[in-house]
Short mmCIF file of C-alpha atoms in Angstrom, two decimals:
data_model
loop_
_atom_site.label_atom_id
_atom_site.label_comp_id
_atom_site.label_asym_id
_atom_site.label_seq_id
_atom_site.Cartn_x
_atom_site.Cartn_y
_atom_site.Cartn_z
CA MET A 1 -64.89 79.43 -145.51
CA ASN A 2 -66.55 80.96 -148.56
CA LEU A 3 -68.17 77.93 -150.13
CA PHE A 4 -68.79 79.71 -153.43
CA LYS A 5 -65.02 79.87 -154.00
CA ASN A 6 -65.00 76.08 -154.03
CA HIS A 7 -65.51 74.87 -157.62
CA THR A 8 -67.00 71.55 -156.44
CA PHE A 9 -69.58 73.37 -154.36
CA ARG A 10 -70.48 75.59 -157.31
CA LYS A 11 -71.22 72.47 -159.37
CA ILE A 12 -73.39 70.93 -156.65
CA TYR A 13 -75.11 74.28 -156.09
CA SER A 14 -75.86 74.50 -159.83
CA ILE A 15 -77.38 71.02 -159.70
CA HIS A 16 -79.62 72.09 -156.83
CA PHE A 17 -80.59 75.20 -158.78
CA PHE A 18 -81.76 73.25 -161.83
CA VAL A 19 -83.42 70.57 -159.67
CA ASN A 20 -85.47 73.20 -157.85
CA ILE A 21 -86.33 74.99 -161.10
CA SER A 22 -87.50 71.72 -162.64
CA ILE A 23 -89.64 70.87 -159.58
CA THR A 24 -91.23 74.33 -159.70
CA ILE A 25 -91.98 74.05 -163.42
CA PHE A 26 -93.40 70.54 -163.05
CA SER A 27 -95.60 71.47 -160.07
CA PHE A 28 -96.85 74.56 -161.89
CA ILE A 29 -97.59 73.39 -165.42
CA VAL A 30 -98.59 69.71 -165.15
CA PRO A 31 -101.72 70.35 -162.99
CA ILE A 32 -102.76 73.11 -165.44
CA ILE A 33 -102.35 70.78 -168.43
CA LEU A 34 -104.18 67.93 -166.70
CA TYR A 35 -107.05 70.25 -165.81
CA ASP A 36 -107.27 71.44 -169.42
CA LEU A 37 -107.33 67.84 -170.63
CA THR A 38 -109.61 66.27 -168.02
CA LYS A 39 -111.41 69.07 -166.13
CA SER A 40 -110.97 66.77 -163.11
CA ALA A 41 -109.67 67.76 -159.67
CA LEU A 42 -109.21 64.05 -158.95
CA ALA A 43 -106.79 63.72 -161.86
CA MET A 44 -104.73 66.61 -160.52
CA SER A 45 -104.65 65.28 -156.95
CA THR A 46 -103.81 61.75 -158.14
CA MET A 47 -100.84 63.08 -160.08
CA ARG A 48 -99.77 64.91 -156.93
CA MET A 49 -100.01 61.63 -155.03
CA MET A 50 -97.53 60.06 -157.47
CA GLU A 51 -94.89 62.33 -155.92
CA PHE A 52 -95.38 60.80 -152.44
CA LEU A 53 -95.74 57.11 -153.28
CA PRO A 54 -92.10 56.35 -154.25
CA ASN A 55 -90.88 57.94 -151.03
CA ILE A 56 -93.21 55.84 -148.91
CA PHE A 57 -93.08 52.50 -150.72
CA LEU A 58 -89.62 52.52 -152.35
CA GLY A 59 -87.60 54.66 -149.94
CA MET A 60 -85.73 51.77 -148.28
CA LEU A 61 -85.16 49.91 -151.55
CA ILE A 62 -83.83 53.03 -153.27
CA GLY A 63 -81.55 53.56 -150.25
CA VAL A 64 -80.04 50.11 -150.83
CA PHE A 65 -79.16 50.94 -154.43
CA VAL A 66 -77.72 54.32 -153.44
CA ASP A 67 -75.36 52.45 -151.09
CA ARG A 68 -74.51 49.78 -153.67
CA ILE A 69 -73.76 51.95 -156.71
CA ASN A 70 -71.27 54.77 -157.17
CA ARG A 71 -73.18 57.96 -156.32
CA LYS A 72 -71.73 59.89 -159.27
CA TYR A 73 -73.03 57.24 -161.68
CA ILE A 74 -76.49 57.48 -160.10
CA LEU A 75 -76.47 61.24 -160.68
CA ILE A 76 -75.44 60.83 -164.32
CA TYR A 77 -77.53 57.85 -165.39
CA GLY A 78 -80.46 58.63 -163.08
CA ASN A 79 -80.81 62.04 -164.71
CA LEU A 80 -80.37 60.52 -168.17
CA ILE A 81 -83.37 58.30 -167.39
CA ARG A 82 -85.25 61.39 -166.18
CA VAL A 83 -84.47 63.17 -169.46
CA ILE A 84 -85.93 60.23 -171.40
CA LEU A 85 -88.99 60.04 -169.12
CA SER A 86 -89.50 63.80 -169.42
CA ILE A 87 -89.49 63.58 -173.21
CA ILE A 88 -92.05 60.76 -173.03
CA LEU A 89 -94.18 62.92 -170.74
CA VAL A 90 -94.07 65.78 -173.26
CA TYR A 91 -95.23 63.38 -175.97
CA LEU A 92 -98.05 61.92 -173.83
CA LEU A 93 -99.40 65.32 -172.78
CA ASN A 94 -99.41 66.52 -176.38
CA SER A 95 -100.73 63.32 -177.93
CA THR A 96 -104.12 63.20 -179.59
CA ASP A 97 -104.51 59.72 -178.04
CA PHE A 98 -104.11 61.02 -174.49
CA VAL A 99 -104.47 58.29 -171.84
CA LEU A 100 -104.46 59.47 -168.23
CA TRP A 101 -103.01 56.36 -166.60
CA HIS A 102 -99.98 56.56 -168.92
CA VAL A 103 -99.24 59.98 -167.42
CA TYR A 104 -99.61 58.55 -163.90
CA VAL A 105 -97.07 55.84 -164.68
CA ILE A 106 -94.54 58.32 -166.07
CA GLY A 107 -95.18 60.61 -163.09
CA PHE A 108 -94.48 57.74 -160.70
CA LEU A 109 -91.27 56.79 -162.54
CA LEU A 110 -90.12 60.41 -162.64
CA SER A 111 -90.70 60.74 -158.90
CA SER A 112 -88.94 57.43 -158.21
CA THR A 113 -85.82 58.33 -160.21
CA GLY A 114 -85.94 61.85 -158.78
CA TYR A 115 -85.94 60.43 -155.27
CA MET A 116 -83.00 58.16 -156.13
CA VAL A 117 -81.03 61.07 -157.60
CA GLY A 118 -81.86 63.22 -154.57
CA SER A 119 -80.71 60.47 -152.20
CA ALA A 120 -77.48 60.04 -154.14
CA LEU A 121 -76.88 63.80 -154.04
CA ASN A 122 -77.44 63.77 -150.28
CA ALA A 123 -75.11 60.78 -149.82
CA ILE A 124 -72.30 62.14 -151.99
CA MET A 125 -71.99 65.37 -149.99
CA PRO A 126 -69.86 63.95 -147.14
CA GLN A 127 -67.63 62.37 -149.80
CA LEU A 128 -66.98 65.75 -151.41
CA PHE A 129 -66.86 68.08 -148.39
CA GLU A 130 -65.76 68.06 -144.77
CA LYS A 131 -68.55 67.01 -142.44
CA SER A 132 -68.13 70.21 -140.42
CA LEU A 133 -69.46 72.13 -143.45
CA MET A 134 -72.74 70.22 -143.71
CA THR A 135 -74.83 72.72 -141.71
CA ASP A 136 -73.65 75.73 -143.77
CA ILE A 137 -74.12 73.80 -147.03
CA GLN A 138 -77.66 72.72 -146.13
CA ALA A 139 -78.50 76.31 -145.14
CA LYS A 140 -77.42 77.59 -148.57
CA PHE A 141 -79.41 74.88 -150.34
CA SER A 142 -82.49 75.65 -148.24
CA LEU A 143 -82.21 79.38 -148.99
CA LEU A 144 -81.93 78.63 -152.72
CA SER A 145 -84.98 76.34 -152.78
CA THR A 146 -87.03 78.84 -150.75
CA MET A 147 -86.16 81.71 -153.08
CA ILE A 148 -87.15 79.66 -156.12
CA THR A 149 -90.36 78.54 -154.40
CA ILE A 150 -91.32 82.18 -153.74
CA ILE A 151 -90.23 83.77 -157.01
CA GLY A 152 -90.75 80.87 -159.42
CA PRO A 153 -94.55 80.54 -159.58
CA GLY A 154 -95.00 84.28 -160.14
CA LEU A 155 -92.50 84.37 -162.98
CA LEU A 156 -93.96 81.23 -164.54
CA GLY A 157 -97.44 82.73 -164.28
CA MET A 158 -96.29 85.79 -166.22
CA LEU A 159 -94.51 83.64 -168.82
CA LEU A 160 -97.72 81.68 -169.33
CA LEU A 161 -99.16 84.82 -170.95
CA TRP A 162 -96.62 84.61 -173.77
CA VAL A 163 -95.53 81.00 -174.14
CA SER A 164 -97.39 77.72 -174.60
CA ASN A 165 -97.68 74.84 -172.16
CA GLU A 166 -95.41 72.79 -174.40
CA VAL A 167 -92.57 75.32 -173.95
CA PHE A 168 -92.79 74.83 -170.17
CA LEU A 169 -92.54 71.07 -170.64
CA TRP A 170 -89.41 71.45 -172.77
CA LEU A 171 -87.94 73.75 -170.13
CA PHE A 172 -88.54 70.93 -167.66
CA VAL A 173 -86.68 68.54 -169.98
CA SER A 174 -83.84 71.04 -170.34
CA CYS A 175 -83.40 71.24 -166.56
CA GLN A 176 -82.98 67.45 -166.35
CA LEU A 177 -80.42 67.63 -169.14
CA CYS A 178 -78.48 70.40 -167.36
CA VAL A 179 -78.34 68.36 -164.15
CA MET A 180 -77.02 65.34 -166.06
CA LEU A 181 -74.34 67.37 -167.87
CA ILE A 182 -73.12 69.08 -164.69
CA SER A 183 -73.00 65.68 -162.95
CA LEU A 184 -70.45 64.53 -165.55
CA PHE A 185 -67.96 67.05 -164.17
CA ILE A 186 -68.34 66.23 -160.47
CA GLU A 187 -65.20 64.76 -158.93
CA THR A 188 -65.01 60.98 -158.93
CA VAL A 189 -65.85 59.43 -155.58
CA PRO A 190 -65.28 55.85 -154.38
CA THR A 191 -68.13 53.37 -154.49
CA PRO A 192 -69.36 52.62 -150.94
CA GLU A 193 -67.86 49.50 -149.40
CA ARG A 194 -70.32 46.70 -148.71
CA ASN A 195 -70.59 42.98 -148.07
CA MET A 196 -71.01 41.49 -151.53
CA ASN A 197 -72.83 38.47 -150.08
CA ASN A 198 -75.59 40.58 -148.55
CA SER A 199 -79.10 40.26 -149.95
CA ILE A 200 -81.26 43.32 -150.52
CA VAL A 201 -83.27 42.44 -147.40
CA ARG A 202 -80.07 42.16 -145.37
CA ASP A 203 -78.92 45.54 -146.68
CA MET A 204 -82.25 47.06 -145.64
CA LYS A 205 -81.87 45.57 -142.16
CA GLU A 206 -78.41 47.12 -141.84
CA GLY A 207 -79.94 50.52 -142.60
CA ILE A 208 -82.65 50.03 -139.96
CA ASP A 209 -80.06 48.84 -137.41
CA ALA A 210 -77.87 51.87 -138.11
CA LEU A 211 -80.82 54.18 -137.47
CA LEU A 212 -81.77 52.37 -134.25
CA GLU A 213 -78.20 52.65 -132.99
CA ASN A 214 -78.05 56.39 -133.74
CA ARG A 215 -80.06 57.60 -130.77
CA SER A 216 -80.04 61.32 -131.58
CA LEU A 217 -81.02 60.79 -135.22
CA LEU A 218 -83.78 58.34 -134.27
CA LEU A 219 -85.19 60.82 -131.78
CA GLN A 220 -85.17 63.58 -134.39
CA THR A 221 -86.77 61.31 -136.98
CA TRP A 222 -89.76 60.57 -134.77
CA THR A 223 -90.18 64.20 -133.75
CA ILE A 224 -90.27 65.15 -137.43
CA PHE A 225 -92.80 62.36 -138.03
CA PHE A 226 -95.14 63.91 -135.46
CA SER A 227 -94.39 67.43 -136.71
CA ASN A 228 -95.31 66.33 -140.23
CA PHE A 229 -98.51 64.81 -138.90
CA ALA A 230 -99.41 68.03 -137.08
CA THR A 231 -98.60 70.12 -140.14
CA SER A 232 -100.57 67.88 -142.49
CA LEU A 233 -103.64 68.25 -140.26
CA ILE A 234 -103.49 71.98 -141.00
CA ILE A 235 -102.39 72.23 -144.62
CA GLY A 236 -105.29 70.10 -145.78
CA VAL A 237 -107.87 72.48 -144.30
CA LEU A 238 -106.11 75.86 -144.12
CA THR A 239 -107.29 77.17 -147.48
CA PHE A 240 -110.85 76.00 -146.79
CA TYR A 241 -110.78 77.60 -143.34
CA ALA A 242 -109.45 80.92 -144.66
CA LEU A 243 -111.91 81.18 -147.55
CA ASP A 244 -115.02 79.59 -146.10
CA GLN A 245 -114.98 80.52 -142.41
CA LEU A 246 -112.75 83.61 -142.20
CA GLN A 247 -114.08 84.94 -145.52
CA PHE A 248 -110.65 85.96 -146.85
CA SER A 249 -110.59 87.08 -150.45
CA LYS A 250 -108.43 85.11 -152.88
CA GLU A 251 -106.05 88.08 -153.00
CA GLN A 252 -105.72 88.06 -149.20
CA LEU A 253 -105.16 84.30 -149.26
CA GLY A 254 -102.42 84.75 -151.85
CA PHE A 255 -100.73 87.47 -149.79
CA MET A 256 -100.99 85.30 -146.67
CA PHE A 257 -99.12 82.43 -148.32
CA THR A 258 -96.58 84.82 -149.83
CA VAL A 259 -95.81 86.25 -146.39
CA SER A 260 -95.53 82.73 -144.97
CA ALA A 261 -93.08 81.65 -147.67
CA PHE A 262 -90.60 84.36 -146.64
CA GLY A 263 -90.17 82.49 -143.38
CA GLY A 264 -88.02 79.98 -145.24
CA ILE A 265 -85.56 82.73 -146.19
CA ILE A 266 -85.48 84.00 -142.61
CA GLY A 267 -84.83 80.51 -141.24
CA ALA A 268 -82.01 79.82 -143.71
CA LYS A 269 -80.42 83.19 -142.88
CA LEU A 270 -80.79 82.80 -139.11
CA ILE A 271 -79.24 79.34 -138.78
CA HIS A 272 -75.64 80.57 -139.13
CA PRO A 273 -75.72 83.36 -136.47
CA LEU A 274 -77.75 81.14 -134.15
CA ARG A 275 -75.24 78.33 -134.68
CA ASN A 276 -72.50 80.66 -133.43
CA ARG A 277 -74.34 81.21 -130.13
CA PHE A 278 -76.22 77.96 -129.50
CA THR A 279 -75.76 74.25 -130.05
CA ARG A 280 -77.73 72.61 -132.83
CA GLY A 281 -79.56 70.62 -130.18
CA GLN A 282 -80.75 73.85 -128.58
CA ILE A 283 -81.81 75.30 -131.95
CA TYR A 284 -83.72 72.14 -132.83
CA THR A 285 -85.37 71.73 -129.41
CA PHE A 286 -86.51 75.32 -128.93
CA SER A 287 -87.67 75.54 -132.56
CA MET A 288 -90.29 72.97 -131.54
CA LEU A 289 -91.41 75.20 -128.67
CA VAL A 290 -91.67 78.25 -130.96
CA ASP A 291 -93.64 76.18 -133.49
CA ALA A 292 -96.09 75.05 -130.78
CA ILE A 293 -96.64 78.65 -129.66
CA ALA A 294 -97.22 79.79 -133.26
CA LEU A 295 -99.83 77.05 -133.75
CA MET A 296 -101.56 78.04 -130.53
CA LEU A 297 -101.71 81.68 -131.64
CA LEU A 298 -103.23 80.59 -134.98
CA PHE A 299 -106.26 79.48 -132.97
CA PHE A 300 -106.88 83.13 -132.02
CA SER A 301 -105.84 84.67 -135.35
CA HIS A 302 -108.53 85.93 -137.75
CA HIS A 303 -106.60 88.42 -139.90
CA TRP A 304 -104.76 87.34 -143.04
CA LEU A 305 -101.62 89.35 -142.23
CA LEU A 306 -101.33 87.96 -138.70
CA MET A 307 -101.93 84.43 -139.98
CA GLY A 308 -99.30 84.98 -142.69
CA ALA A 309 -96.80 86.18 -140.05
CA LEU A 310 -97.48 83.17 -137.82
CA LEU A 311 -97.18 80.80 -140.77
CA ALA A 312 -93.90 82.54 -141.69
CA LEU A 313 -92.66 81.91 -138.14
CA ARG A 314 -93.58 78.24 -138.53
CA THR A 315 -91.83 78.06 -141.90
CA SER A 316 -88.74 79.69 -140.41
CA VAL A 317 -88.35 77.23 -137.53
CA SER A 318 -89.25 74.31 -139.80
CA THR A 319 -86.47 75.35 -142.17
CA MET A 320 -83.98 75.47 -139.31
CA THR A 321 -84.98 72.06 -137.95
CA ASN A 322 -84.68 70.54 -141.43
CA ILE A 323 -81.23 72.06 -141.92
CA VAL A 324 -80.06 70.73 -138.56
CA TYR A 325 -81.60 67.32 -139.21
CA LEU A 326 -80.05 66.85 -142.65
CA ALA A 327 -76.63 68.03 -141.45
CA ILE A 328 -76.66 65.69 -138.44
CA ARG A 329 -77.81 62.76 -140.59
CA GLN A 330 -74.94 63.35 -143.00
CA GLU A 331 -72.39 63.80 -140.21
CA THR A 332 -73.34 60.94 -137.89
CA THR A 333 -74.19 58.21 -140.40
CA PRO A 334 -71.38 56.09 -141.88
CA ASN A 335 -71.27 57.01 -145.55
CA HIS A 336 -71.69 53.45 -146.81
CA LEU A 337 -75.02 53.36 -144.92
CA LEU A 338 -76.23 56.87 -145.68
CA GLY A 339 -78.53 55.94 -148.56
CA ARG A 340 -80.29 53.27 -146.52
CA VAL A 341 -80.60 55.40 -143.41
CA ALA A 342 -81.90 58.32 -145.49
CA GLY A 343 -84.41 56.02 -147.20
CA THR A 344 -85.62 54.58 -143.90
CA THR A 345 -85.94 57.93 -142.14
CA SER A 346 -87.63 59.53 -145.13
CA MET A 347 -90.18 56.73 -145.33
CA ILE A 348 -90.98 57.08 -141.61
CA MET A 349 -91.34 60.86 -141.79
CA LYS A 350 -93.46 60.92 -144.94
CA LEU A 351 -95.90 58.27 -143.71
CA ALA A 352 -97.48 60.92 -141.49
CA LEU A 353 -98.49 63.16 -144.40
CA PRO A 354 -101.32 61.18 -146.06
CA VAL A 355 -102.71 60.15 -142.66
CA GLY A 356 -102.83 63.75 -141.43
CA LEU A 357 -104.30 65.04 -144.69
CA PHE A 358 -107.05 62.40 -144.54
CA ILE A 359 -107.92 63.07 -140.89
CA GLY A 360 -107.83 66.84 -141.38
CA GLY A 361 -110.15 66.61 -144.37
CA ILE A 362 -112.72 64.51 -142.51
CA TRP A 363 -112.49 66.77 -139.45
CA ALA A 364 -113.18 69.91 -141.51
CA ASP A 365 -116.29 68.30 -143.01
CA ILE A 366 -117.96 67.47 -139.70
CA LEU A 367 -116.36 69.62 -136.97
CA PRO A 368 -115.14 73.21 -136.44
CA VAL A 369 -111.66 73.76 -137.87
CA GLU A 370 -110.14 75.92 -135.08
CA PRO A 371 -109.45 73.06 -132.59
CA ILE A 372 -107.11 71.51 -135.16
CA PHE A 373 -104.63 74.30 -134.43
CA LEU A 374 -104.69 73.50 -130.71
CA ILE A 375 -104.35 69.75 -131.35
CA SER A 376 -101.39 70.39 -133.63
CA ALA A 377 -99.85 72.73 -131.03
CA LEU A 378 -100.23 69.98 -128.41
CA ILE A 379 -98.46 67.46 -130.66
CA ILE A 380 -95.53 69.80 -131.33
CA GLY A 381 -95.46 70.74 -127.63
CA LEU A 382 -95.08 67.05 -126.75
CA ASN A 383 -92.18 66.91 -129.20
CA PHE A 384 -90.50 69.70 -127.26
CA LEU A 385 -91.05 67.92 -123.94
CA ILE A 386 -89.67 64.65 -125.33
CA LEU A 387 -86.54 66.40 -126.63
CA TRP A 388 -86.13 68.28 -123.34
CA ARG A 389 -86.61 65.14 -121.25
CA ASN A 390 -83.97 63.33 -123.32
CA LYS A 391 -81.64 66.36 -122.94
CA PHE A 392 -81.32 66.61 -126.71
CA GLN A 393 -80.45 70.30 -126.39
CA THR A 394 -77.18 69.38 -124.66
CA THR A 395 -76.07 66.54 -126.93
CA ILE A 396 -75.23 68.13 -130.30
#
């Protein structure tokens, strides 16, 4: 089936396009503006932290609301709120009475509503399309986001030569507005059925119970938790390691990350032909093995091109495992529970990131960096053994 001939898919695809554009603009311009205003790296990193906090602390609660409210309404009104918050952010960043904590609050609210909208978009998919299409749909979304991630920053960097920071902020606002307007034309879907007497806590418990009963999804969730932990050990020190110990130039570092980003395109392109030959369980399981080998080889790598190629291999298999995971979560979770299950799993998986970043940072300050690659390879290797022992490769 050619999904692009489906007018509903084209609308959802357009929403993903503007969402990814807005994320790219926000991640590019806000740190630049904050640096200009504060000259503080702490201010920039704190704003970055605002993107993680809603996922960790509000994930389960947001999941409850996604399962209580019509998903189409969340897309419309959630993005309307984001438009209003974006306009407030433009005002705050251009105000002569600039107050940093005001920006943090708006950043937190933007991330919270963004997470709710993203969860609703994830949950509405099985209501709009056949579940058998979820893998192909997720592959197309992943390819789109990867392309924007690669091309976007370069284009924005060139635009920065001709346009002001304020123009970028209004482009960000425009993207939220586009998402809201397109959401108006999405087909109406039924509101998820639920027990009206349930409390919020009871609804949360139902989401946890649904995850615990879904053995394959629970197993994947924990393997991604440990994969995220292993990855966060590296990403926090990789730039330092490349510049300080391997003596890469900034140009070589930039090329290395550019090469690595293309792995996302390769992974999104490979998932369909691999799906025709192997089960998703096999793809997921052996992706872990390939990732462990790539991490082990990073220990011996000292050339920017080789490191970029190995990072691209990691990005490729990570893209495939994410596609498989999201598709299986959408297919195997009852739709009236999908928001809560997504919120619970996302909270579990993201908890590993700040812990790994913290440990990796301390490690790099007092110990040689290279063993981190071997430790991360060991963690991912254990993931492979756990999946293999549970015969995950034969189950899906």
